[in-house]
Structures are given as structure tokens and as C-alpha cells.
Coordinates of C-alpha atoms and ligand atoms in Angstrom, one line a residue:
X1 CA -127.3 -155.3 -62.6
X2 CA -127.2 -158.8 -63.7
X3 CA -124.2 -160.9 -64.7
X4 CA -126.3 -161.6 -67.9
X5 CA -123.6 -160.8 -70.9
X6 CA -120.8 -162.9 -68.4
X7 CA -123.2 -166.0 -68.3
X8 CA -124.3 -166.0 -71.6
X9 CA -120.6 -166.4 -73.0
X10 CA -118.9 -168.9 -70.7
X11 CA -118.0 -172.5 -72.2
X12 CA -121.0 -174.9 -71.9
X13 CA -118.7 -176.9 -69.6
X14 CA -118.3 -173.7 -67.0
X15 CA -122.1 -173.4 -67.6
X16 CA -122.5 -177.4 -66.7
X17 CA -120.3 -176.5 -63.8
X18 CA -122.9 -173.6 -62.4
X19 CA -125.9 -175.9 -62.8
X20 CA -124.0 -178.9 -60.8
X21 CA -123.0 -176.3 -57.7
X22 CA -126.2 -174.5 -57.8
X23 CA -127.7 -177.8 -57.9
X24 CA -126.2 -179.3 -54.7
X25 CA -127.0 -176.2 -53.1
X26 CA -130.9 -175.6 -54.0
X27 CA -131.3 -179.4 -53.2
X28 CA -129.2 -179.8 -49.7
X29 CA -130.6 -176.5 -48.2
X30 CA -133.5 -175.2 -49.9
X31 CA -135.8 -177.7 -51.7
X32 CA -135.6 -180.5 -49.0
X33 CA -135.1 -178.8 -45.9
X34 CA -138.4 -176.5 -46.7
X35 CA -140.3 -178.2 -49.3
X36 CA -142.8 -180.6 -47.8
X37 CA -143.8 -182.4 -51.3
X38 CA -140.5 -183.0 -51.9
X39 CA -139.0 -183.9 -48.5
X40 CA -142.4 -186.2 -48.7
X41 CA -140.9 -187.5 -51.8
X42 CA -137.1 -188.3 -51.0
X43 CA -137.8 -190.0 -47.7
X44 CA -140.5 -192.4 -49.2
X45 CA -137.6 -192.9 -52.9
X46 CA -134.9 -193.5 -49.9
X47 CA -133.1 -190.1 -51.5
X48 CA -130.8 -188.5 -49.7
X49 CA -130.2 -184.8 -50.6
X50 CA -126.5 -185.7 -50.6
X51 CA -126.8 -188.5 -53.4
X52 CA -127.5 -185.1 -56.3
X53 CA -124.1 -183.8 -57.1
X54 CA -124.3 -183.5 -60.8
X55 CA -127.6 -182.8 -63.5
X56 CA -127.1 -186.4 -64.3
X57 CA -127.7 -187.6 -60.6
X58 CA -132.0 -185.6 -61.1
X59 CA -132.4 -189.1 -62.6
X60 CA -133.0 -190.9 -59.5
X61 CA -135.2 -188.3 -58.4
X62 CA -139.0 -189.0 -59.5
X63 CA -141.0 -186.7 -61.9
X64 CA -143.4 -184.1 -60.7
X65 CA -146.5 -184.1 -63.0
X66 CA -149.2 -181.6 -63.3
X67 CA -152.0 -184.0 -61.1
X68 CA -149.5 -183.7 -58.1
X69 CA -150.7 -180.3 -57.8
X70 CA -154.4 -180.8 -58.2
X71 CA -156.4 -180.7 -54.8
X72 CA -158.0 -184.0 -54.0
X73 CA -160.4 -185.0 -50.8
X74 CA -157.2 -185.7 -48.5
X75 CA -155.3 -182.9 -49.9
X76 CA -157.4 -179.9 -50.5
X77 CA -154.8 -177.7 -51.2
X78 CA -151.9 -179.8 -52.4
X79 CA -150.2 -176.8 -53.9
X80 CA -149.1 -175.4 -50.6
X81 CA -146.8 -178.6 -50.1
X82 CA -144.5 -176.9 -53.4
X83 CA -143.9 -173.8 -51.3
X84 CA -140.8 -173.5 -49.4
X85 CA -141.6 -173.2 -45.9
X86 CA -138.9 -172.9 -43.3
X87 CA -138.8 -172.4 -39.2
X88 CA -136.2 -172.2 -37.3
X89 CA -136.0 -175.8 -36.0
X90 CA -135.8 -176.6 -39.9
X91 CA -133.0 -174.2 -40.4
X92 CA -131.1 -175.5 -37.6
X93 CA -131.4 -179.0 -38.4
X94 CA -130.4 -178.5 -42.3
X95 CA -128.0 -175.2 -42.9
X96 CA -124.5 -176.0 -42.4
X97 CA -123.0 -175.0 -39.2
X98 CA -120.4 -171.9 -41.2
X99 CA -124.0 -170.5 -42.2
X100 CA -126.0 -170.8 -38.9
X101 CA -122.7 -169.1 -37.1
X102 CA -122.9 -166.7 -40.1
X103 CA -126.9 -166.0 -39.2
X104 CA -126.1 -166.0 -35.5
X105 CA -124.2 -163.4 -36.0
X106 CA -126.5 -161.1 -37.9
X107 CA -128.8 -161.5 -35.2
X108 CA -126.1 -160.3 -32.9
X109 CA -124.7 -156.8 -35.1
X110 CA -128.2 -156.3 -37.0
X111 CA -131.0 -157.5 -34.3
X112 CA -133.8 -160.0 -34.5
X113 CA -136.0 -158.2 -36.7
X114 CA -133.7 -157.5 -39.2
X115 CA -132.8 -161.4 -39.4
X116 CA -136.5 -162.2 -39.3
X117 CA -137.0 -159.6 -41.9
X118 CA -134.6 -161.0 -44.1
X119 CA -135.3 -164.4 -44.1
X120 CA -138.9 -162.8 -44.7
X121 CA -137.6 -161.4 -47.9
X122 CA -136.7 -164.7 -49.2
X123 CA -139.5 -166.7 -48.4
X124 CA -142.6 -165.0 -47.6
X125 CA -145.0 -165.4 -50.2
X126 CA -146.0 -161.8 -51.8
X127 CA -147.1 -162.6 -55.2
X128 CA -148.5 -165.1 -57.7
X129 CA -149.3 -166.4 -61.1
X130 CA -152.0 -168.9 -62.1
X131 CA -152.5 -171.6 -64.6
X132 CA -154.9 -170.7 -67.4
X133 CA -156.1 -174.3 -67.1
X134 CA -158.6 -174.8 -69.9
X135 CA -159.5 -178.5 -68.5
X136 CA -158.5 -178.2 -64.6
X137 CA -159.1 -175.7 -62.3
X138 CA -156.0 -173.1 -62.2
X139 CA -153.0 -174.1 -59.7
X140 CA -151.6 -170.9 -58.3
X141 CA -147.8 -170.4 -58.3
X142 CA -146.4 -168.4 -55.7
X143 CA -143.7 -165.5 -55.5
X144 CA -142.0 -164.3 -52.8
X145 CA -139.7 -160.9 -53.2
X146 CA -136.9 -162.9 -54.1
X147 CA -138.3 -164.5 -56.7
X148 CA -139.9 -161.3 -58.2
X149 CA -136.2 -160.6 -58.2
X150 CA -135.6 -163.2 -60.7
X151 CA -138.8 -162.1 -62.2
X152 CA -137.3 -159.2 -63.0
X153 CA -133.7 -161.1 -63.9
X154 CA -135.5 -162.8 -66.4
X155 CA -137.5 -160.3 -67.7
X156 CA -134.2 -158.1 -68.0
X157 CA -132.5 -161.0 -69.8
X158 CA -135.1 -161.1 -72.8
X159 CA -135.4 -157.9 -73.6
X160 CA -131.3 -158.2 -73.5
X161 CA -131.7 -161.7 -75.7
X162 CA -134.8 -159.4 -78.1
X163 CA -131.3 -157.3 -78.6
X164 CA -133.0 -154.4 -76.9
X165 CA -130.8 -151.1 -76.6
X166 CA -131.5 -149.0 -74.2
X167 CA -133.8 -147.0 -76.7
X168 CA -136.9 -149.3 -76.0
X169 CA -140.4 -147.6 -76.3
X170 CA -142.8 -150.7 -75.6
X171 CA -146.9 -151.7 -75.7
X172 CA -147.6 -154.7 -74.2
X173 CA -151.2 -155.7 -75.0
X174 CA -151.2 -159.3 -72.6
X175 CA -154.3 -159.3 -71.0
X176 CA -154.3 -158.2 -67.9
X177 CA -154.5 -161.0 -65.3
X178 CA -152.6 -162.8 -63.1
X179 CA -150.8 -164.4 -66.0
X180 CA -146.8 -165.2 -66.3
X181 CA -147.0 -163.4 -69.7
X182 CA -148.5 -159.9 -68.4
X183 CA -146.1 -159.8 -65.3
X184 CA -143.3 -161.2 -66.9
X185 CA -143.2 -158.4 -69.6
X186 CA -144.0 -155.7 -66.8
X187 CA -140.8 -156.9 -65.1
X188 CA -138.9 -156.7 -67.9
X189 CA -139.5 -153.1 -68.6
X190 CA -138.9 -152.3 -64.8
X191 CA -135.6 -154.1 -64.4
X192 CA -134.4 -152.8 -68.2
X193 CA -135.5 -149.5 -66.8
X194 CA -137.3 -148.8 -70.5
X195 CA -140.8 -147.0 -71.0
X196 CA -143.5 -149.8 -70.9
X197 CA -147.6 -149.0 -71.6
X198 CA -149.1 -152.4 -70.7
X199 CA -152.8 -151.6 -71.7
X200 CA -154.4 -155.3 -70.3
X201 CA -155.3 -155.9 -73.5
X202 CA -158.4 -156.2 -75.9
X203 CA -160.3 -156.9 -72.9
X204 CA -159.6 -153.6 -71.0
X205 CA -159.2 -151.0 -73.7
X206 CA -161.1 -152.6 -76.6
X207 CA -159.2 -153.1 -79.8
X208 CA -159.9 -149.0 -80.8
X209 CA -158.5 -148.2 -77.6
X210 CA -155.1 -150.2 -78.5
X211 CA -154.6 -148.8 -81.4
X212 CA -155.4 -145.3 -80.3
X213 CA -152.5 -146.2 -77.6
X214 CA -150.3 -147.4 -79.9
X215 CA -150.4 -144.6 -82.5
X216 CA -149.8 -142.2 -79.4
X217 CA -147.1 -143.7 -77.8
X218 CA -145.2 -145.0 -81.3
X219 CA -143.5 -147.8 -79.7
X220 CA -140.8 -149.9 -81.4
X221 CA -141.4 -153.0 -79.6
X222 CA -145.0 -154.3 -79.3
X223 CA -145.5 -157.4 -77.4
X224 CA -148.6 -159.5 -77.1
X225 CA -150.4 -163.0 -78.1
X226 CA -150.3 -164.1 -81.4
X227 CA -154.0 -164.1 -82.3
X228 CA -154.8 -160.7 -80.6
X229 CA -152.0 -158.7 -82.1
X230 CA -152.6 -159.9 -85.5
X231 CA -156.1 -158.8 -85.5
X232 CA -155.4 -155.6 -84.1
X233 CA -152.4 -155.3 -86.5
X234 CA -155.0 -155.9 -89.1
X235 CA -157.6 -153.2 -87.8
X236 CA -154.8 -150.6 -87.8
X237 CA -154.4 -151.5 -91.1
X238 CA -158.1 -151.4 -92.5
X239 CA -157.8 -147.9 -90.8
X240 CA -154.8 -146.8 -92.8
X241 CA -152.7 -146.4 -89.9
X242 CA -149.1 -146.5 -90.4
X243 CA -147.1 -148.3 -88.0
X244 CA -143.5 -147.1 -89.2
X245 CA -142.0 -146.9 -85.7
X246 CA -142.3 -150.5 -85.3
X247 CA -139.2 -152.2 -85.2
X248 CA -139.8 -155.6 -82.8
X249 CA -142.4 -157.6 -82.4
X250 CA -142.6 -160.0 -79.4
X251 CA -145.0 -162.8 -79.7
X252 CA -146.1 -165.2 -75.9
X253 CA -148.5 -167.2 -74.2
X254 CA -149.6 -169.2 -77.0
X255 CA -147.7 -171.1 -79.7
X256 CA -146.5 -169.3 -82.5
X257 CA -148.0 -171.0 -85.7
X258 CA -146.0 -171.6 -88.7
X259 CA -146.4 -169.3 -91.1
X260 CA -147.7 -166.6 -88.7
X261 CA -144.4 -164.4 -88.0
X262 CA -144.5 -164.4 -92.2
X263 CA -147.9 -162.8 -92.6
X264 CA -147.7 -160.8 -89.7
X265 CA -144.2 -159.3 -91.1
X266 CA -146.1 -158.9 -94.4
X267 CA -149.3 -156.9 -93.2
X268 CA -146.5 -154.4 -91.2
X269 CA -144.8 -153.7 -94.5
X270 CA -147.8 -152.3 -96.4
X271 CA -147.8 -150.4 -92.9
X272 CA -144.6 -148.3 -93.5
X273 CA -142.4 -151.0 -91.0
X274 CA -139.3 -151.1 -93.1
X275 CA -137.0 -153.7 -90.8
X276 CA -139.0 -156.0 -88.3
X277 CA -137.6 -158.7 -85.9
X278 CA -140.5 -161.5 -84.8
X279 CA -139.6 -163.4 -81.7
X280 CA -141.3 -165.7 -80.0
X281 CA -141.2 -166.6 -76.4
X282 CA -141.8 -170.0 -74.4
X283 CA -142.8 -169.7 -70.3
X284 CA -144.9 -171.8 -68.2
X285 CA -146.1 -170.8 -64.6
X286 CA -144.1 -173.6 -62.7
X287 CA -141.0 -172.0 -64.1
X288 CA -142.0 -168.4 -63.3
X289 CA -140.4 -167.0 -66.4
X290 CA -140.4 -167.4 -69.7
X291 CA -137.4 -167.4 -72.4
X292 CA -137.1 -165.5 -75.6
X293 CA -135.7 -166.1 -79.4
X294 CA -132.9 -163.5 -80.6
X295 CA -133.8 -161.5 -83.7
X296 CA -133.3 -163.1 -86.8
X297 CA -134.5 -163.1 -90.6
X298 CA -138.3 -163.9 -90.8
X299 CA -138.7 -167.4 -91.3
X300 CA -135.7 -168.6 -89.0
X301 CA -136.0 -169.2 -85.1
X302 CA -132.9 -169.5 -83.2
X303 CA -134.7 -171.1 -80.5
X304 CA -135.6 -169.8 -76.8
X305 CA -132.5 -168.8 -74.9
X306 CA -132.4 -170.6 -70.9
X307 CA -130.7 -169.4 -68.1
X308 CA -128.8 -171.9 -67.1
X309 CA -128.0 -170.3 -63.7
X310 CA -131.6 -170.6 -63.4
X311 CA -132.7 -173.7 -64.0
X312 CA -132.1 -176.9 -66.0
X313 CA -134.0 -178.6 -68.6
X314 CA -134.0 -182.5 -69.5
X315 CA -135.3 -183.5 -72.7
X316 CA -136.9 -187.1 -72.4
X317 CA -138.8 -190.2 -74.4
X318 CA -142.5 -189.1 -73.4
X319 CA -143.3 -193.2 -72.9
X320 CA -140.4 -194.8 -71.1
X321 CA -139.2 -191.2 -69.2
X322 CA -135.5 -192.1 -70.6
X323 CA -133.0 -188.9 -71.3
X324 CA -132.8 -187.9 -74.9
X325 CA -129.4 -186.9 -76.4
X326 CA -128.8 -183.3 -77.6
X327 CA -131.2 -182.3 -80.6
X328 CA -133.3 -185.0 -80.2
X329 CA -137.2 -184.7 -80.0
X330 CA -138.9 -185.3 -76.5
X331 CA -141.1 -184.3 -73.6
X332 CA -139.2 -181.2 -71.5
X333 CA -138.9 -181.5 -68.3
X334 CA -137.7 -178.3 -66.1
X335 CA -136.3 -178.3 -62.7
X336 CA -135.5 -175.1 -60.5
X337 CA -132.6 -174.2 -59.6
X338 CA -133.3 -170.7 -57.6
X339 CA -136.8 -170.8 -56.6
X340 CA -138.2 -169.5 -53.8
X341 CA -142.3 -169.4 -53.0
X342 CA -143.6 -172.1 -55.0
X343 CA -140.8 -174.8 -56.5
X344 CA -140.8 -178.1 -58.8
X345 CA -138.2 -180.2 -59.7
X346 CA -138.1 -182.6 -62.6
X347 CA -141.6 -181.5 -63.5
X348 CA -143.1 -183.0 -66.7
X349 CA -144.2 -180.0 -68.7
X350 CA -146.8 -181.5 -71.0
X351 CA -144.8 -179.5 -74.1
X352 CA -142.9 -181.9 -76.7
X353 CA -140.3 -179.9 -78.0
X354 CA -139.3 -181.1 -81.6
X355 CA -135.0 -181.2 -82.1
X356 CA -135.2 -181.0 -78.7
X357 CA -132.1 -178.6 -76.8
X358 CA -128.9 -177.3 -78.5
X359 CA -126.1 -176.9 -76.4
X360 CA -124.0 -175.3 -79.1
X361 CA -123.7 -171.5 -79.2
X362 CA -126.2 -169.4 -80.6
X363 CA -125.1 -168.9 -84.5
X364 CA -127.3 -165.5 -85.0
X365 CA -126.1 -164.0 -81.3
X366 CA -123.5 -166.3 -80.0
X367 CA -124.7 -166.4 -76.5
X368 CA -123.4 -170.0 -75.1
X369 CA -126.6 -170.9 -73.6
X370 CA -128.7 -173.9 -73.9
X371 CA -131.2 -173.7 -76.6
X372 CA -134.9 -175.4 -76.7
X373 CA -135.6 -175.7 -80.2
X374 CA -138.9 -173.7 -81.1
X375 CA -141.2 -176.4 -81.9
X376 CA -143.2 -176.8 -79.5
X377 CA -146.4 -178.8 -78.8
X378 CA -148.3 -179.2 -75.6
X379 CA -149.2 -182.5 -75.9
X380 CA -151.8 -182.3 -73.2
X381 CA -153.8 -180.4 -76.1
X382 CA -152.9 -182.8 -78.3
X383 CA -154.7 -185.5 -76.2
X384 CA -157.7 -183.5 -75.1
X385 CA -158.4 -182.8 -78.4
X386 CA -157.6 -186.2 -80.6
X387 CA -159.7 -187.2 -82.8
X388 CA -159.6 -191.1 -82.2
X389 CA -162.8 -192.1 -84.3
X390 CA -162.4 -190.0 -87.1
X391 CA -162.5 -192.3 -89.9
X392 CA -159.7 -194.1 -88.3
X393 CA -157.0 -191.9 -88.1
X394 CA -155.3 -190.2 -85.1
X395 CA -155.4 -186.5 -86.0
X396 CA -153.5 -184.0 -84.2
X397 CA -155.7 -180.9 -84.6
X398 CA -152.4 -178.3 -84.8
X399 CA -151.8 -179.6 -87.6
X400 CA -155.2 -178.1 -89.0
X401 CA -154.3 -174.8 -87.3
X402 CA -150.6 -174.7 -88.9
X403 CA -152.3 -175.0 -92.2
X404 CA -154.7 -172.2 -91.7
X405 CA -152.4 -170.2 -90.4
X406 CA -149.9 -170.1 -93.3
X407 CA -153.0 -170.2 -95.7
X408 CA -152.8 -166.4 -97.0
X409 CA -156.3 -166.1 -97.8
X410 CA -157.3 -167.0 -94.4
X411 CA -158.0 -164.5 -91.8
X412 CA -160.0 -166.2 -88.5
X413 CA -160.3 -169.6 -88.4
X414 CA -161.4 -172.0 -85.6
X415 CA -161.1 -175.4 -85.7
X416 CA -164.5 -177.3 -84.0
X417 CA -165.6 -181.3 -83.7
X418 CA -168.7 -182.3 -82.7
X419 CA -170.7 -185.7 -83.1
X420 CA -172.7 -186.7 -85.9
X421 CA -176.2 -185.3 -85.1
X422 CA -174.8 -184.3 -81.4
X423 CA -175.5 -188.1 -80.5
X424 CA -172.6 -189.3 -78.0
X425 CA -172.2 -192.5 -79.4
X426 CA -172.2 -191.3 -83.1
X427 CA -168.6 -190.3 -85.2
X428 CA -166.5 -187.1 -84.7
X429 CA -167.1 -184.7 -87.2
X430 CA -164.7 -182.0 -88.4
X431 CA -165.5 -178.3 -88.9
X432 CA -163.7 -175.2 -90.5
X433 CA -165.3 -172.2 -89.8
X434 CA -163.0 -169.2 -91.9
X435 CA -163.1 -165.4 -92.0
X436 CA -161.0 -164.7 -95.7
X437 CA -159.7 -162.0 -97.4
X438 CA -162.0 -160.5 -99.7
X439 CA -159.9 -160.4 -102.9
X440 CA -159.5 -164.7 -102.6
X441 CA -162.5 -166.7 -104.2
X442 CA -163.9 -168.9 -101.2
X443 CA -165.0 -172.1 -103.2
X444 CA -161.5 -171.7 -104.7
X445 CA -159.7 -171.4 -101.6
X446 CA -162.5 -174.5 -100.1
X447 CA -161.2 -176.7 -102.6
X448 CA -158.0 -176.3 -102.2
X449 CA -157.7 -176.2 -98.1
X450 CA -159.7 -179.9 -98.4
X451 CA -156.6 -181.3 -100.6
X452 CA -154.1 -179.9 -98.1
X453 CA -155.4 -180.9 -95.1
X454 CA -156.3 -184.4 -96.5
X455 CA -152.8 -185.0 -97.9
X456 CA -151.0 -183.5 -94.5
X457 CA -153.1 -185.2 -91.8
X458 CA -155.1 -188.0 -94.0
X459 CA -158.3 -186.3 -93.0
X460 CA -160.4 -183.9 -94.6
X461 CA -163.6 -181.7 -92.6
X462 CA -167.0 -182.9 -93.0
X463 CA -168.1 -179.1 -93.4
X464 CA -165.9 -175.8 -94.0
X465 CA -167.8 -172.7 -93.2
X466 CA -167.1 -169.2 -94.5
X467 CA -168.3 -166.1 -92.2
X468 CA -168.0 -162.6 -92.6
X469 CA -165.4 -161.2 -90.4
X470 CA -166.9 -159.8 -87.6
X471 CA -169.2 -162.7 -87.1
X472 CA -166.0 -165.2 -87.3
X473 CA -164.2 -162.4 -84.6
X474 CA -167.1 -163.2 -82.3
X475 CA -166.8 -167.2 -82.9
X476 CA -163.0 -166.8 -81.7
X477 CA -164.5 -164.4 -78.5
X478 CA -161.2 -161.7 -79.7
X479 CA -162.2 -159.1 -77.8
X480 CA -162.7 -160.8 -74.3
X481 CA -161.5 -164.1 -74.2
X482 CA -157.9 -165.0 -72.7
X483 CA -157.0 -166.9 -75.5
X484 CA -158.2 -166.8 -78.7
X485 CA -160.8 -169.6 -79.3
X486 CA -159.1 -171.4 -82.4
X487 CA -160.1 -175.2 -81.0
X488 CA -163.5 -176.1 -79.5
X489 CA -164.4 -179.4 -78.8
X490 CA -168.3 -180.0 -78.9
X491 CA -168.7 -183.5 -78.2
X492 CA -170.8 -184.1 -75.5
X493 CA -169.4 -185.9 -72.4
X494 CA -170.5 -189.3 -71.9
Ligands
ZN501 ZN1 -129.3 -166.1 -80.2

């Protein structure tokens, strides 16, 4: 159904080639005849939709950042002005004569409704996704059936890129809510035509339930967040349940810590799993789909594979907004190149990628595809979270959590500052709180998480806590938060 395994091994050049057609084409008919943010935008730049030929020529186009969707006073719902909304006097004045002939004449052979039907199917919105938003309120994405088309494309493309045979018996365990990662993975199933039991999570079912579900259905591919799925990896395994049937493992919505696809593949062996894949996956709701790795040896990431029929992505200096060469570390920027529904162009992601894109084939799958390298920070979390005071230094706090995570002896962990003695005006004080394995000696493992940390990020915590494990689950909120609660900032707001 999809042209997937002929895309994926054309020349980068034929690739550049798609991108600079499809380009012309979402510009000129789609994204400026029906978008009003971005007609808004080209009139006041003095843009012509003609002057984009080319992915170089997006340069002159200004960057959409994530405040140009918030609602303000004058604009109370300024996400409306991303969805493409066409009438007929648009259509006329923008589509090429060949293609208003071409319409004209379905009106004639089909009728009305069907034309109005069809144009329906493209554009009317049916669907949507929202932002998690831990700072903002969310900003809702919208879907119309075409684009839960490409929902579906996409979704059929990873589980194609996750090497996926035809034999797949999944578990998705993404909460349910109207989240990219849930419906994303649903998608997938349905397009790949595979069994799929999405059980909505800890939330829903309750861990128990999950792993009742699991040991029912005896899936080979079990999907999920990182945080959630280990713990409930790690109740399975306190309950001596063997998990042999598991062959993939597909991690989303959160980073994937260092370290993490390690101790994960480690717990699953002393489970009976004899040959595991880990892959990660990178999506963001203004993209409306998300991107996988290809399996490789644990420890190794071949980075997430793009579609570049789909979209294109610029890697750029996050001060000065200049292009960065191939490999090269940077902000991301995405631009559509198919949307329908809600659509963004040159928006600034927030997520510094680290070696930036490879444009070189793939040398675990060989798929041609442009590759984002799997390092990636969301530097708005960086930022929220900095700890400017802190005896000086400028700590980024995933730093803390990469540490933690690869620390063997370390179960749960959340990271929390909070002010001296709760006083606004006082230092930013670090705390660990832990959940460890019981055969490691805490003051042991104390002493030697202080030397780490203070050698890796030149800080040390003013307090590390160790709880028992099901008080440290509760800390993190496991069973009914969204996302695990690994970073909580306590400092009062002045
Ligand atoms: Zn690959």
C-alpha cells in the first residue's frame, strides 16, 4: 500500500529531488492559498509562494516558534490560523487553471456532492492530537482524513523500519489520550494490518492488569514509555513471569536515557527473552508522526528514520538561526511537506539534536533516508529547569538523569530543586530521591553517585534520599501520571 521500500532506497539526490517538487507544490497551492498564518506571514516578509523552488529557498521564509500558537487577548484561538482552510473563491484564485478544468469536470461526470465530498475528505478536520504542555496550556493539532492517511503511512513505515514481518503480535501500553504516541502506534497496527492490544496504559488497567494482558496475549513487540515499561517489566519480573515471546521492544514519548535500553535488555534476559531489539522513536505533535530507529545491537542507535516524501528537516545554530552542515549538532527545525488539518513550516522544535542529520545510508538497514541522530534534548526542559544559582554553575539536569539511569543499582529516581528553606530569594538546592536494588549497599552506592555527578556536571546534591520502592513509585506518580515524574522543580515563583 505504500511506496515505502521504493522511497527508502532511491539516491539521496532523487530523494532531494521529491522534497524540491513536493515542496513547490504544498507551498504554491496548499500552505498559502489556505493557511491564514502563513499567507499572514508571506505578505507582511514580501514572499511570494513562487520564490520556494528548492529546500535551500525555506531560508527566506521566517521560523514558526511554539508562542505563535499560544492564544493571546487578540487572538484567542491562534491555532485555528495553522489549519488549512479553503473556499471556493480561494481555490479559484490559487489552483492552476489544468486543475480547476480538471475539478470542473468532476463536478460535471460525478455531481456536486461528490466534489464537495472530496474536497471534504482532504480538508475537513476529523481528528486531533494535543501537546502534553507541562509549562503552557496544550495546543491542539488537527487531522483531517487525509492526514490520518498519513497517520497511518507513517505508522506503517515504522513498524516496516522496527523490521516487522508480517508475524507481529503487539501491546501497546501508551496511555490512552489524545496523544501522538497512543494513536500513532494504533495506526500502525491498522495500516500493517497486524494484531494490536493497546491497553491505555498503567492508568487504565493498573500495572497487574498489564501484565495479566501481556502474559495472555504473548506479544513479541511491546511498545510503550520508557519509565512505565520498565517498571512494569520489573513487576513481571518480581512475579517470576517469563516473558520469552518477546522479541522487540519499542520505546516513545519520552527520551530514551542512556544506559536504559542496557538494563532494560538485561532485566528481559533473566526473563527467558533470548534475542531483543530496543528502538527508540522521536515524534512531536506539529509533525503528526513520529520516526523510528531500525534494530540493532544493544548499545548502538542508528538514528530515527524520516520520510522524506513527508517532510523536511533543517538542522540549525540555536542562537544565530544559521543552517548546520550534515552531522553537525543543532536546534531541528521541521517543515511539512503533506499536511492537511493543522500545518507548520520551518517550525523550531525546542529539541537539539546532537551530530545532527546523516544523509548517508543507513549502515544496519541500508534504507537511503535522512537520519536524525538519536541524541536528543528538548532544550525548552533544559531552560525551564536550569539551575542558574547553583553554586555558580549552569547545570543541565539530564545530565543527573543520564547518570541515574545507567547507575545499575538504581531503580526510581527523581530529580527535585527547591530553595534553601523554601525562601524565594534564597539558593537552589539539589535533591536525589532513589528507590535501589536491594542487594547494593545504599551509603556505598551514595558515595559514589556524589563523585560522579560532581565530576560530570561540577555539581553535587545537597541531600540524596533513599525510599523504599513503593513509596519512591508514588513520588514518580507511575501508575497515573502521563509521564513519569523524574524532574520537579519546587522553587516558588517570585
Ligand atoms: Zn536503518
Amino acid at each position: 500500500m505504500d511506496n515505502w521500500n521504493r522511497l527508502s532506497a532511491l539516491p539521496f539526490k532523487e530523494l532531494r529531488e521529491i522534497q524540491n517538487q513536493k515542496l513547490r507544490h504544498f507551498i504554491s497551492r496548499q500552505l498559502y492559498p489556505f493557511s491564514p498564518y502563513y499567507r499572514r506571514l508571506f505578505d507582511r516578509h514580501n514572499i511570494k509562494p513562487g520564490y520556494i523552488k528548492t529546500v535551500e529557498d525555506l531560508r527566506i521564509i521566517p521560523f514558526t516558534k511554539k508562542e505563535d500558537f499560544f492564544s493571546s487577548p487578540e487572538n484567542p484561538q491562534a491555532f485555528r490560523d495553522f489549519i488549512l482552510q479553503p473556499d471556493e473563491k480561494l481555490i479559484k484564485k490559487y489552483w492552476p487553471k489544468p486543475k480547476l478544468i480538471s475539478l470542473a469536470l468532476t463536478k460535471i461526470i460525478r455531481g456536486k456532492d461528490y466534489l464537495k465530498k472530496s474536497l471534504e475528505r482532504q480538508y475537513k478536520p476529523i481528528f486531533l492530537t494535543a501537546t502534553t504542555g507541562t509549562t503552557q496550556s496544550p495546543v491542539s493539532f488537527l487531522y483531517s482524513d487525509y492526514d490520518l492517511r498519513n497517520l497511518s503511512r507513517s505508522g506503517y513505515r515504522l513498524l516496516e523500519v522496527f523490521g516487522g514481518k508480517g508475524d507481529i503480535r503487539a501491546v501497546n501500553i501508551f496511555p490512552y489520550a489524545p496523544h501522538l504516541a497512543f494513536w500513532q502506534t494504533f495506526y500502525a497496527a491498522v495500516c500493517h494490518n497486524d494484531f494490536m492490544l493497546s491497553t491505555g496504559g498503567g492508568k487504565v488497567m493498573g500495572t497487574q492488569g498489564n501484565i495479566e494482558a501481556i502474559c495472555k496475549v504473548k506479544p513479541n513487540f511491546l511498545i510503550g514509555v520508557p519509565g512505565y515499561l520498565y517498571h512494569l517489566v520489573r513487576a513481571a519480573k518480581e512475579q517470576g513471569k517469563d516473558f520469552s515471546f518477546l522479541e522487540k521492544i519499542v520505546l516513545g514519548a519520552s527520551a530514551v536515557p542512556a544506559g536504559f535500553k542496557e538494563k532494560l535488555a538485561e532485566i528481559l534476559s533473566g526473563m527467558g527473552v533470548r534475542k531483543l531489539s530496543v528502538m527508540g522513536t522521536y515524534g512531536f505533535t506539529e509533525a503528526k508522526c513520529a520516526w523510528g530507529e531500525c534494530p540493532t545491537e544493544i548499545g548502538i542507535s542508528s538514528g530515527y528514520h524520516t520520510y522524506p516524501d513527508m517532510e523536511i528537516f533543517e538542522v540549525i545554530d540555536p542562537e544565530s538561526g544559521a543552517a548546520r552542515k550534515e552531522g553537525e549538532d543543532g536546534e531541528l527545525v521541521y517543515t511539512a511537506l503533506d499536511a492537511r488539518g493543522s500545518a507548520v513550516v520551518r517550525y523550531r522544535t525546542g529539541d537539539l539534536v546532537k551530530g545532527g542529520i546523516s544523509y548517508q545510508p543507513c549502515p544496519y538497514c541500508q534504507r537511503t533516508v535522512p537520519r536524525i541522530n538519536s541524541q536528543i534534548y528538548r532544550a525548552s526542559n533544559i531552560k525551564d529547569l536550569k539551575l542558574s544559582k547553583l553554586k555558580g554553575t549552569l547545570v543541565n539536569l539530564s545530565d543527573f538523569g543520564e547518570l541515574l539511569e545507567a547507575e545499575k543499582g538504581v531503580e526510581e529516581w527523581q530529580i527535585e530543586v527547591r530553595k534553601k528553606d523554601n525562601d524565594p530569594y534564597e539558593i537552589d538546592e539539589l535533591v536525589i530521591y532513589l528507590s535501589l536494588n536491594p542487594a547494593v549497599e545504599p551509603q556505598a552506592l551514595k558515595a559514589s553517585l556524589r563523585e560522579k555527578m560532581l565530576s560530570a556536571t561540577e555539581v553535587s546534591p545537597n541531600e540524596i534520599i533513599v525510599l523504599d520502592h513503593k513509596e519512591m513509585l508514588e513520588q514518580v506518580e507511575m501508575e497515573i501520571a502521563h509521564k513519569v515524574k523524574r524532574f520537579v522543580d519546587k522553587r516558588p515563583k517570585i
